[in-house]
């Protein structure tokens, strides 16, 4: 109960509580004209909202009539302080929840996707040289849509990869990570009521970004077609009939992620052609999330859907410096596409972020210039990194198999999902999906963190993923060895 008391001699007015979101115990003291206002916040439910200090000052100043009813005050507060309706359903975040658990229990973290080793030396050296440069301009705002040196280096490299000559100032937009690229693409193109087809499993931000724009997410899942002791990400496929059934007159966008997070699936040319033909038939724009484009194993080839016939004009392709150069903390990404689409994305960026850090863009540009010169050679980082990760992937798969999991061997990316259903673990009887309960059990009891796979699925398709959890293998060998020790301790649960 929140009580507001005026204490001046024997004078006391009590106003009842207003709502507070989380359990709070606090005291606010205000002194005005020898009157002391004390706010006691006690026994407040999780659904309650905090009384603003502005309101408290008004009460202390006597500008709020004492005859005003508590219920009326509460209604006024809850209306004025309510968040935008479009944010409904977006407040909870899996990364916050599980990161807090990892920290609380000091768990070995194979959940989140970031390297625990240094980026390539020449990229770090480039950033150091920028920081120590005598150039005034490298420490100030740069061009809002992308630092000139960076967009030129991106255009030079990706013109070759797309088979299309890119104008660095019309076909490239630099953003604060691929995350912002996704946000600007969706916000810049989706109107309320537009439908957005999202292929599952999907990176979890696709859905809230769509709903915040007023769009309607429409989900279609990849399904496993080969349930055996060891699976491949290529065993997960789309049903073309099911996919086509999702297209309507309201469909505006389709979002595809290849290589896929969390599965590691690399879409084949035939699969992408099928998707492209449907998008052309129904006049739908494609957002291609290709941040893991360089991380391919076993001779896999990354096909860019924008390179298929008549797809350049309807495709926005998103990439990431964080994934490309192992610098996830730098938060730089970019979108490539035709000017008639990219201008809408750029307008959103201009009025949201405006520009990205100049020193980081300069350093990434230097990195691209060097890697473009040695593209296709073993020493190129785009080849060196997947060559380093392949044995890590294989080692983790071996460890999981020996512990009783059924791993899905990824053809790309740096994640691996594994089926834990053969392990005999007693989990609580809450309504949470089974994989969420198992991951929490691992963190609390084994000090070992993964991510539940159901967070990458819509409610109607979570059953596909409830026996799988996701591991990250872009880690030092010593980290994976520690993981192996923990996994060996699970053998007795089979």
Short mmCIF file of C-alpha atoms in Angstrom, two decimals:
data_model
loop_
_atom_site.label_atom_id
_atom_site.label_comp_id
_atom_site.label_asym_id
_atom_site.label_seq_id
_atom_site.Cartn_x
_atom_site.Cartn_y
_atom_site.Cartn_z
CA UNK A 1 0.00 0.00 0.00
CA UNK A 2 1.35 3.44 -0.95
CA UNK A 3 0.45 6.08 1.65
CA UNK A 4 0.95 9.82 1.19
CA UNK A 5 0.85 11.73 4.46
CA UNK A 6 1.02 15.49 5.11
CA UNK A 7 2.43 16.00 8.56
CA UNK A 8 1.87 19.49 9.92
CA UNK A 9 0.83 19.53 13.56
CA UNK A 10 -2.21 17.27 13.71
CA UNK A 11 -3.12 17.65 10.05
CA UNK A 12 -2.95 14.43 8.07
CA UNK A 13 -4.41 13.46 4.72
CA UNK A 14 -3.99 9.95 3.39
CA UNK A 15 -4.15 9.13 -0.26
CA UNK A 16 -4.44 5.52 -1.29
CA UNK A 17 -2.03 3.65 -3.45
CA UNK A 18 -1.41 3.85 -7.14
CA UNK A 19 0.05 0.99 -9.09
CA UNK A 20 3.70 -0.07 -9.07
CA UNK A 21 5.19 -2.57 -11.53
CA UNK A 22 7.58 -4.43 -9.29
CA UNK A 23 7.78 -5.10 -5.60
CA UNK A 24 9.27 -1.93 -4.11
CA UNK A 25 10.19 -0.69 -0.71
CA UNK A 26 11.13 2.99 -0.82
CA UNK A 27 10.82 6.29 0.97
CA UNK A 28 10.78 9.71 -0.57
CA UNK A 29 11.21 12.77 1.64
CA UNK A 30 10.22 16.25 0.50
CA UNK A 31 10.38 19.49 2.43
CA UNK A 32 8.24 22.49 1.43
CA UNK A 33 6.85 25.28 3.63
CA UNK A 34 7.70 23.28 6.77
CA UNK A 35 5.48 20.40 5.57
CA UNK A 36 7.05 16.96 5.21
CA UNK A 37 5.73 14.55 2.63
CA UNK A 38 6.56 10.94 3.28
CA UNK A 39 5.72 8.29 0.73
CA UNK A 40 5.77 4.75 2.04
CA UNK A 41 5.72 2.05 -0.60
CA UNK A 42 4.93 -1.30 0.94
CA UNK A 43 3.17 -4.50 0.05
CA UNK A 44 2.72 -3.52 -3.58
CA UNK A 45 1.73 -6.10 -6.19
CA UNK A 46 3.66 -6.77 -9.36
CA UNK A 47 0.97 -5.13 -11.45
CA UNK A 48 1.27 -1.75 -9.79
CA UNK A 49 2.79 1.45 -11.25
CA UNK A 50 5.01 3.98 -9.49
CA UNK A 51 3.60 7.35 -8.40
CA UNK A 52 5.64 10.05 -10.13
CA UNK A 53 7.75 12.51 -8.22
CA UNK A 54 6.00 15.29 -10.16
CA UNK A 55 2.66 14.22 -8.69
CA UNK A 56 4.24 14.09 -5.24
CA UNK A 57 5.49 17.65 -5.60
CA UNK A 58 2.03 18.79 -6.67
CA UNK A 59 0.48 17.17 -3.63
CA UNK A 60 3.09 18.76 -1.36
CA UNK A 61 2.43 22.14 -2.91
CA UNK A 62 -1.28 21.74 -2.32
CA UNK A 63 -2.11 21.95 -6.05
CA UNK A 64 -4.01 18.62 -5.95
CA UNK A 65 -7.37 19.01 -4.18
CA UNK A 66 -7.65 16.83 -1.10
CA UNK A 67 -11.24 16.08 -2.09
CA UNK A 68 -10.09 14.27 -5.25
CA UNK A 69 -10.88 10.58 -4.84
CA UNK A 70 -8.06 8.00 -4.68
CA UNK A 71 -9.71 5.93 -7.43
CA UNK A 72 -9.86 8.94 -9.75
CA UNK A 73 -6.20 9.74 -9.09
CA UNK A 74 -5.23 6.14 -9.78
CA UNK A 75 -7.10 6.09 -13.09
CA UNK A 76 -5.47 9.34 -14.18
CA UNK A 77 -1.99 8.09 -13.31
CA UNK A 78 -2.43 4.74 -15.07
CA UNK A 79 -3.67 6.48 -18.24
CA UNK A 80 -0.95 9.12 -18.38
CA UNK A 81 1.93 6.77 -17.66
CA UNK A 82 0.83 3.87 -19.84
CA UNK A 83 3.26 2.80 -22.54
CA UNK A 84 2.42 2.89 -26.24
CA UNK A 85 -0.06 0.16 -27.22
CA UNK A 86 2.27 -1.00 -29.99
CA UNK A 87 4.81 -2.15 -27.35
CA UNK A 88 2.42 -4.70 -25.85
CA UNK A 89 4.04 -8.13 -25.79
CA UNK A 90 7.58 -6.82 -26.35
CA UNK A 91 8.78 -6.17 -22.80
CA UNK A 92 10.18 -9.61 -21.98
CA UNK A 93 13.50 -10.57 -23.52
CA UNK A 94 15.10 -14.00 -23.43
CA UNK A 95 18.65 -12.60 -23.49
CA UNK A 96 18.09 -10.51 -20.39
CA UNK A 97 16.47 -13.36 -18.49
CA UNK A 98 19.10 -15.98 -19.24
CA UNK A 99 22.05 -13.59 -18.98
CA UNK A 100 20.92 -12.75 -15.46
CA UNK A 101 20.73 -16.47 -14.62
CA UNK A 102 24.22 -17.06 -16.02
CA UNK A 103 25.61 -14.22 -13.92
CA UNK A 104 23.77 -15.31 -10.79
CA UNK A 105 25.08 -18.88 -11.00
CA UNK A 106 28.47 -18.10 -12.59
CA UNK A 107 27.72 -20.60 -15.36
CA UNK A 108 29.90 -21.50 -18.33
CA UNK A 109 28.18 -19.64 -21.16
CA UNK A 110 27.64 -21.52 -24.41
CA UNK A 111 24.31 -19.78 -24.80
CA UNK A 112 24.99 -16.38 -26.30
CA UNK A 113 26.65 -16.00 -29.67
CA UNK A 114 29.88 -14.13 -29.23
CA UNK A 115 33.53 -15.20 -29.48
CA UNK A 116 35.70 -15.41 -26.37
CA UNK A 117 38.85 -14.80 -28.43
CA UNK A 118 40.32 -11.70 -30.08
CA UNK A 119 39.31 -10.39 -33.53
CA UNK A 120 41.86 -10.44 -36.39
CA UNK A 121 44.94 -8.42 -35.57
CA UNK A 122 44.75 -6.13 -38.61
CA UNK A 123 41.24 -4.96 -37.66
CA UNK A 124 42.29 -4.17 -34.09
CA UNK A 125 45.40 -2.42 -35.40
CA UNK A 126 43.26 -0.33 -37.76
CA UNK A 127 41.06 0.84 -34.88
CA UNK A 128 44.11 1.70 -32.76
CA UNK A 129 45.57 3.74 -35.61
CA UNK A 130 42.28 5.59 -36.06
CA UNK A 131 42.15 6.38 -32.33
CA UNK A 132 45.70 7.73 -32.41
CA UNK A 133 45.28 9.58 -35.70
CA UNK A 134 45.77 13.33 -35.97
CA UNK A 135 42.71 13.55 -38.19
CA UNK A 136 40.05 15.74 -36.63
CA UNK A 137 37.33 14.35 -38.91
CA UNK A 138 37.79 10.74 -37.77
CA UNK A 139 36.59 11.80 -34.32
CA UNK A 140 33.49 13.65 -35.52
CA UNK A 141 30.19 12.82 -37.20
CA UNK A 142 30.55 11.19 -40.57
CA UNK A 143 28.03 10.84 -43.41
CA UNK A 144 24.74 9.69 -41.89
CA UNK A 145 24.07 6.82 -44.31
CA UNK A 146 27.57 5.42 -43.99
CA UNK A 147 31.18 6.58 -43.75
CA UNK A 148 32.38 7.18 -47.34
CA UNK A 149 35.41 4.90 -47.06
CA UNK A 150 33.30 2.07 -45.63
CA UNK A 151 30.42 2.22 -48.12
CA UNK A 152 32.95 2.28 -50.95
CA UNK A 153 34.74 -0.81 -49.62
CA UNK A 154 31.41 -2.62 -49.08
CA UNK A 155 30.27 -1.72 -52.60
CA UNK A 156 33.56 -2.91 -54.08
CA UNK A 157 33.36 -6.33 -52.41
CA UNK A 158 29.62 -6.97 -52.63
CA UNK A 159 29.35 -5.88 -56.26
CA UNK A 160 31.39 -8.99 -57.04
CA UNK A 161 29.31 -11.18 -54.72
CA UNK A 162 25.94 -9.91 -55.99
CA UNK A 163 26.92 -9.80 -59.65
CA UNK A 164 25.48 -6.29 -59.65
CA UNK A 165 27.37 -3.01 -59.68
CA UNK A 166 26.52 -1.25 -56.41
CA UNK A 167 26.44 2.52 -56.04
CA UNK A 168 28.07 3.04 -52.63
CA UNK A 169 25.92 6.11 -51.97
CA UNK A 170 22.57 4.70 -53.14
CA UNK A 171 22.71 0.95 -52.58
CA UNK A 172 24.45 0.70 -49.18
CA UNK A 173 23.22 1.86 -45.75
CA UNK A 174 25.45 1.47 -42.66
CA UNK A 175 23.62 0.91 -39.37
CA UNK A 176 24.24 0.20 -35.69
CA UNK A 177 24.51 -3.53 -36.23
CA UNK A 178 22.35 -5.83 -38.32
CA UNK A 179 19.77 -5.38 -35.55
CA UNK A 180 19.18 -1.76 -36.56
CA UNK A 181 19.13 -2.76 -40.22
CA UNK A 182 16.31 -5.19 -39.49
CA UNK A 183 14.44 -2.58 -37.46
CA UNK A 184 14.72 0.09 -40.16
CA UNK A 185 13.78 -2.31 -42.96
CA UNK A 186 10.63 -3.45 -41.16
CA UNK A 187 9.64 -0.03 -39.81
CA UNK A 188 10.38 1.62 -43.13
CA UNK A 189 8.23 -0.73 -45.20
CA UNK A 190 5.44 -2.20 -43.07
CA UNK A 191 2.08 -0.46 -42.61
CA UNK A 192 -0.53 -1.43 -40.01
CA UNK A 193 -2.31 -4.56 -41.19
CA UNK A 194 0.47 -5.68 -43.54
CA UNK A 195 1.42 -9.34 -43.18
CA UNK A 196 5.05 -10.45 -42.80
CA UNK A 197 5.95 -14.09 -43.46
CA UNK A 198 8.62 -15.27 -41.01
CA UNK A 199 10.33 -18.63 -41.54
CA UNK A 200 10.92 -20.54 -38.31
CA UNK A 201 13.14 -20.89 -36.43
CA UNK A 202 13.71 -17.13 -36.54
CA UNK A 203 15.91 -14.69 -34.67
CA UNK A 204 13.64 -13.55 -31.86
CA UNK A 205 13.57 -9.84 -32.77
CA UNK A 206 11.72 -10.41 -36.07
CA UNK A 207 8.35 -10.81 -34.36
CA UNK A 208 8.39 -7.75 -32.02
CA UNK A 209 9.84 -5.55 -34.76
CA UNK A 210 6.93 -6.58 -36.98
CA UNK A 211 4.23 -6.03 -34.38
CA UNK A 212 5.64 -2.65 -33.29
CA UNK A 213 5.32 -1.54 -36.93
CA UNK A 214 1.67 -2.62 -36.85
CA UNK A 215 2.36 -5.65 -39.02
CA UNK A 216 0.94 -9.13 -38.59
CA UNK A 217 3.55 -11.91 -38.35
CA UNK A 218 2.66 -15.08 -40.26
CA UNK A 219 4.81 -18.08 -39.38
CA UNK A 220 5.85 -21.10 -41.43
CA UNK A 221 8.31 -23.61 -39.95
CA UNK A 222 11.20 -25.66 -41.20
CA UNK A 223 10.44 -29.24 -40.18
CA UNK A 224 12.85 -32.14 -39.59
CA UNK A 225 12.47 -34.97 -42.08
CA UNK A 226 15.16 -37.32 -40.80
CA UNK A 227 14.93 -38.15 -37.10
CA UNK A 228 18.01 -40.26 -36.36
CA UNK A 229 20.97 -40.45 -33.98
CA UNK A 230 22.81 -37.64 -35.79
CA UNK A 231 21.01 -35.07 -37.91
CA UNK A 232 22.11 -32.37 -40.32
CA UNK A 233 20.66 -28.89 -40.57
CA UNK A 234 19.89 -29.74 -44.21
CA UNK A 235 17.36 -32.29 -42.88
CA UNK A 236 15.12 -29.36 -41.90
CA UNK A 237 13.06 -28.22 -44.87
CA UNK A 238 10.11 -26.08 -45.91
CA UNK A 239 6.90 -27.55 -47.28
CA UNK A 240 6.34 -25.55 -50.50
CA UNK A 241 2.56 -26.04 -50.30
CA UNK A 242 2.46 -24.87 -46.70
CA UNK A 243 4.62 -21.86 -47.54
CA UNK A 244 2.45 -20.82 -50.48
CA UNK A 245 -0.66 -21.06 -48.31
CA UNK A 246 0.73 -18.23 -46.15
CA UNK A 247 0.72 -15.67 -48.98
CA UNK A 248 -2.30 -13.39 -49.17
CA UNK A 249 -3.19 -10.02 -50.68
CA UNK A 250 -1.95 -8.46 -47.43
CA UNK A 251 1.54 -10.01 -47.56
CA UNK A 252 4.17 -7.25 -47.73
CA UNK A 253 7.43 -8.93 -46.65
CA UNK A 254 9.08 -12.31 -46.25
CA UNK A 255 12.06 -12.62 -43.89
CA UNK A 256 14.60 -15.37 -44.46
CA UNK A 257 17.80 -16.05 -42.49
CA UNK A 258 20.53 -18.03 -44.25
CA UNK A 259 22.69 -19.51 -42.81
CA UNK A 260 20.02 -19.87 -40.19
CA UNK A 261 20.27 -19.10 -36.49
CA UNK A 262 19.82 -21.37 -34.53
CA UNK A 263 19.78 -24.37 -36.91
CA UNK A 264 22.77 -23.54 -39.09
CA UNK A 265 20.76 -24.44 -42.19
CA UNK A 266 22.19 -23.16 -45.47
CA UNK A 267 19.40 -22.86 -48.03
CA UNK A 268 20.07 -24.50 -51.37
CA UNK A 269 19.61 -22.77 -54.70
CA UNK A 270 16.49 -24.86 -55.36
CA UNK A 271 14.97 -23.87 -52.00
CA UNK A 272 15.73 -20.20 -52.55
CA UNK A 273 14.36 -20.34 -56.09
CA UNK A 274 11.10 -21.77 -54.79
CA UNK A 275 10.85 -18.94 -52.24
CA UNK A 276 11.84 -16.32 -54.83
CA UNK A 277 9.23 -17.51 -57.32
CA UNK A 278 6.48 -17.22 -54.71
CA UNK A 279 7.62 -13.72 -53.76
CA UNK A 280 7.58 -12.64 -57.40
CA UNK A 281 4.19 -14.25 -57.97
CA UNK A 282 2.66 -12.38 -55.01
CA UNK A 283 4.73 -9.19 -55.42
CA UNK A 284 6.39 -9.53 -52.00
CA UNK A 285 9.61 -7.89 -50.76
CA UNK A 286 12.34 -10.12 -49.25
CA UNK A 287 14.47 -9.22 -46.25
CA UNK A 288 17.49 -11.53 -46.40
CA UNK A 289 19.31 -11.75 -43.06
CA UNK A 290 22.72 -13.06 -44.18
CA UNK A 291 24.92 -12.13 -41.22
CA UNK A 292 26.54 -15.62 -41.13
CA UNK A 293 27.32 -15.51 -44.87
CA UNK A 294 31.03 -16.42 -44.47
CA UNK A 295 30.59 -19.24 -41.96
CA UNK A 296 30.15 -22.34 -44.14
CA UNK A 297 31.36 -25.91 -43.65
CA UNK A 298 31.86 -29.04 -45.71
CA UNK A 299 31.91 -27.34 -49.09
CA UNK A 300 28.60 -25.55 -48.60
CA UNK A 301 27.98 -22.52 -50.80
CA UNK A 302 26.11 -19.41 -49.72
CA UNK A 303 23.54 -18.41 -52.35
CA UNK A 304 22.32 -14.83 -52.09
CA UNK A 305 18.62 -14.69 -52.94
CA UNK A 306 19.15 -11.20 -54.39
CA UNK A 307 21.28 -12.76 -57.15
CA UNK A 308 18.44 -14.95 -58.47
CA UNK A 309 16.58 -13.76 -61.59
CA UNK A 310 14.51 -10.60 -61.02
CA UNK A 311 15.16 -10.63 -57.27
CA UNK A 312 17.55 -7.68 -56.91
CA UNK A 313 14.70 -5.20 -57.30
CA UNK A 314 12.70 -6.73 -54.41
CA UNK A 315 15.42 -7.78 -51.93
CA UNK A 316 17.13 -6.05 -49.01
CA UNK A 317 20.21 -7.95 -47.85
CA UNK A 318 21.56 -7.47 -44.33
CA UNK A 319 25.11 -8.17 -43.16
CA UNK A 320 27.15 -7.65 -39.99
CA UNK A 321 30.68 -6.52 -39.21
CA UNK A 322 30.30 -8.21 -35.82
CA UNK A 323 29.86 -11.63 -37.44
CA UNK A 324 32.27 -10.94 -40.32
CA UNK A 325 35.23 -9.82 -38.19
CA UNK A 326 34.32 -11.34 -34.78
CA UNK A 327 33.66 -7.91 -33.27
CA UNK A 328 30.08 -8.20 -32.00
CA UNK A 329 30.64 -5.34 -29.54
CA UNK A 330 31.33 -2.88 -32.36
CA UNK A 331 27.66 -3.02 -33.43
CA UNK A 332 28.07 -2.20 -37.12
CA UNK A 333 25.93 -3.63 -39.87
CA UNK A 334 24.67 -2.64 -43.30
CA UNK A 335 21.82 -3.13 -45.72
CA UNK A 336 22.30 -3.56 -49.46
CA UNK A 337 19.46 -3.06 -51.91
CA UNK A 338 17.91 -1.07 -54.74
CA UNK A 339 17.46 2.64 -54.21
CA UNK A 340 13.65 2.47 -54.50
CA UNK A 341 13.57 0.27 -51.38
CA UNK A 342 16.64 1.48 -49.51
CA UNK A 343 15.45 5.10 -49.46
CA UNK A 344 12.64 4.12 -47.06
CA UNK A 345 15.06 2.26 -44.79
CA UNK A 346 17.47 5.21 -44.89
CA UNK A 347 14.71 7.64 -43.91
CA UNK A 348 13.98 5.60 -40.79
CA UNK A 349 17.70 5.40 -39.92
CA UNK A 350 18.11 9.15 -40.46
CA UNK A 351 15.35 9.97 -38.00
CA UNK A 352 16.27 7.30 -35.46
CA UNK A 353 20.05 6.92 -35.17
CA UNK A 354 21.32 9.35 -37.83
CA UNK A 355 24.89 8.04 -38.03
CA UNK A 356 27.20 5.32 -36.76
CA UNK A 357 30.57 5.76 -34.97
CA UNK A 358 33.17 7.13 -37.35
CA UNK A 359 36.28 5.40 -35.89
CA UNK A 360 34.63 1.97 -36.04
CA UNK A 361 33.50 2.48 -39.62
CA UNK A 362 36.98 3.56 -40.65
CA UNK A 363 38.54 0.48 -39.04
CA UNK A 364 36.04 -1.91 -40.66
CA UNK A 365 36.70 -0.24 -44.01
CA UNK A 366 40.42 -0.94 -43.62
CA UNK A 367 39.58 -4.56 -42.78
CA UNK A 368 37.43 -4.94 -45.89
CA UNK A 369 40.05 -3.41 -48.14
CA UNK A 370 42.64 -5.94 -46.98
CA UNK A 371 40.28 -8.94 -47.16
CA UNK A 372 38.98 -7.96 -50.60
CA UNK A 373 42.56 -8.06 -51.92
CA UNK A 374 43.05 -11.62 -50.62
CA UNK A 375 39.53 -12.90 -51.25
CA UNK A 376 39.52 -16.62 -52.05
CA UNK A 377 42.95 -17.20 -50.53
CA UNK A 378 43.50 -19.34 -47.39
CA UNK A 379 44.84 -16.36 -45.43
CA UNK A 380 41.63 -14.38 -46.05
CA UNK A 381 39.78 -14.12 -42.72
CA UNK A 382 36.54 -15.05 -44.46
CA UNK A 383 38.13 -18.47 -45.12
CA UNK A 384 40.31 -18.63 -42.03
CA UNK A 385 37.46 -18.24 -39.54
CA UNK A 386 35.24 -21.12 -40.77
CA UNK A 387 38.34 -23.31 -41.11
CA UNK A 388 39.07 -22.62 -37.43
CA UNK A 389 35.45 -23.21 -36.37
CA UNK A 390 34.86 -26.50 -38.22
CA UNK A 391 36.86 -28.66 -35.75
CA UNK A 392 35.20 -26.84 -32.83
CA UNK A 393 31.81 -27.73 -34.30
CA UNK A 394 32.83 -31.36 -34.68
CA UNK A 395 34.22 -31.56 -31.15
CA UNK A 396 31.06 -30.12 -29.62
CA UNK A 397 28.91 -32.54 -31.64
CA UNK A 398 31.01 -35.44 -30.36
CA UNK A 399 30.70 -34.28 -26.75
CA UNK A 400 26.93 -33.89 -27.05
CA UNK A 401 26.50 -37.30 -28.66
CA UNK A 402 28.51 -39.01 -25.92
CA UNK A 403 26.41 -37.26 -23.26
CA UNK A 404 23.17 -38.60 -24.72
CA UNK A 405 22.07 -35.65 -26.85
CA UNK A 406 21.15 -35.91 -30.54
CA UNK A 407 23.01 -33.03 -32.21
CA UNK A 408 21.92 -31.34 -35.43
CA UNK A 409 25.17 -30.72 -37.31
CA UNK A 410 25.08 -27.19 -38.76
CA UNK A 411 26.17 -26.49 -42.33
CA UNK A 412 26.76 -22.84 -41.46
CA UNK A 413 26.85 -20.27 -38.66
CA UNK A 414 28.31 -20.95 -35.21
CA UNK A 415 25.38 -22.48 -33.36
CA UNK A 416 24.29 -26.06 -32.88
CA UNK A 417 20.95 -27.33 -31.58
CA UNK A 418 20.68 -30.70 -29.88
CA UNK A 419 17.81 -32.93 -28.75
CA UNK A 420 18.01 -33.65 -24.99
CA UNK A 421 14.89 -35.83 -24.72
CA UNK A 422 16.88 -39.03 -24.06
CA UNK A 423 18.22 -37.60 -20.81
CA UNK A 424 16.27 -38.59 -17.73
CA UNK A 425 16.03 -35.28 -15.88
CA UNK A 426 13.25 -34.50 -13.42
CA UNK A 427 11.94 -31.05 -14.30
CA UNK A 428 9.36 -28.94 -12.48
CA UNK A 429 5.70 -29.15 -13.51
CA UNK A 430 5.31 -25.48 -14.48
CA UNK A 431 3.67 -24.42 -17.76
CA UNK A 432 7.01 -23.35 -19.26
CA UNK A 433 8.18 -25.20 -22.39
CA UNK A 434 10.29 -28.23 -21.59
CA UNK A 435 13.46 -26.81 -23.16
CA UNK A 436 13.22 -23.65 -21.00
CA UNK A 437 12.95 -25.76 -17.85
CA UNK A 438 15.86 -27.96 -18.93
CA UNK A 439 18.13 -24.97 -19.66
CA UNK A 440 17.36 -23.48 -16.25
CA UNK A 441 18.08 -26.86 -14.66
CA UNK A 442 21.46 -26.93 -16.47
CA UNK A 443 22.36 -23.42 -15.33
CA UNK A 444 21.37 -23.92 -11.70
CA UNK A 445 22.58 -27.50 -11.20
CA UNK A 446 25.48 -27.86 -13.64
CA UNK A 447 26.62 -24.22 -14.02
CA UNK A 448 26.31 -24.64 -17.78
CA UNK A 449 24.32 -22.29 -20.03
CA UNK A 450 22.57 -22.89 -23.33
CA UNK A 451 19.50 -21.24 -24.91
CA UNK A 452 16.09 -22.91 -25.29
CA UNK A 453 15.05 -23.35 -28.92
CA UNK A 454 11.37 -22.56 -28.42
CA UNK A 455 12.24 -18.85 -28.12
CA UNK A 456 12.87 -18.96 -31.87
CA UNK A 457 9.34 -20.22 -32.62
CA UNK A 458 5.80 -18.88 -32.54
CA UNK A 459 3.42 -20.32 -29.91
CA UNK A 460 1.69 -22.54 -32.48
CA UNK A 461 4.94 -24.23 -33.49
CA UNK A 462 6.89 -24.44 -30.21
CA UNK A 463 6.20 -28.18 -30.05
CA UNK A 464 8.65 -28.67 -32.94
CA UNK A 465 11.49 -27.30 -30.81
CA UNK A 466 10.62 -28.24 -27.22
CA UNK A 467 13.22 -31.04 -27.10
CA UNK A 468 16.07 -28.92 -28.48
CA UNK A 469 18.47 -26.42 -26.94
CA UNK A 470 21.06 -24.23 -28.65
CA UNK A 471 24.82 -24.17 -28.03
CA UNK A 472 27.41 -21.72 -29.38
CA UNK A 473 30.81 -23.05 -30.50
CA UNK A 474 32.66 -19.87 -31.50
CA UNK A 475 34.73 -20.29 -28.34
CA UNK A 476 38.30 -21.00 -27.30
CA UNK A 477 39.24 -24.69 -27.20
CA UNK A 478 39.72 -24.35 -23.44
CA UNK A 479 36.10 -23.19 -23.09
CA UNK A 480 34.85 -26.15 -25.12
CA UNK A 481 37.00 -28.50 -23.02
CA UNK A 482 35.28 -27.22 -19.87
CA UNK A 483 31.96 -27.76 -21.59
CA UNK A 484 33.01 -31.33 -22.37
CA UNK A 485 33.75 -32.00 -18.71
CA UNK A 486 30.26 -30.86 -17.73
CA UNK A 487 28.64 -32.85 -20.53
CA UNK A 488 30.49 -36.03 -19.52
CA UNK A 489 28.92 -35.65 -16.10
CA UNK A 490 25.50 -35.99 -17.75
CA UNK A 491 26.16 -39.49 -19.17
CA UNK A 492 24.59 -41.21 -16.16
CA UNK A 493 21.26 -39.56 -17.00
CA UNK A 494 20.78 -41.59 -20.18
#
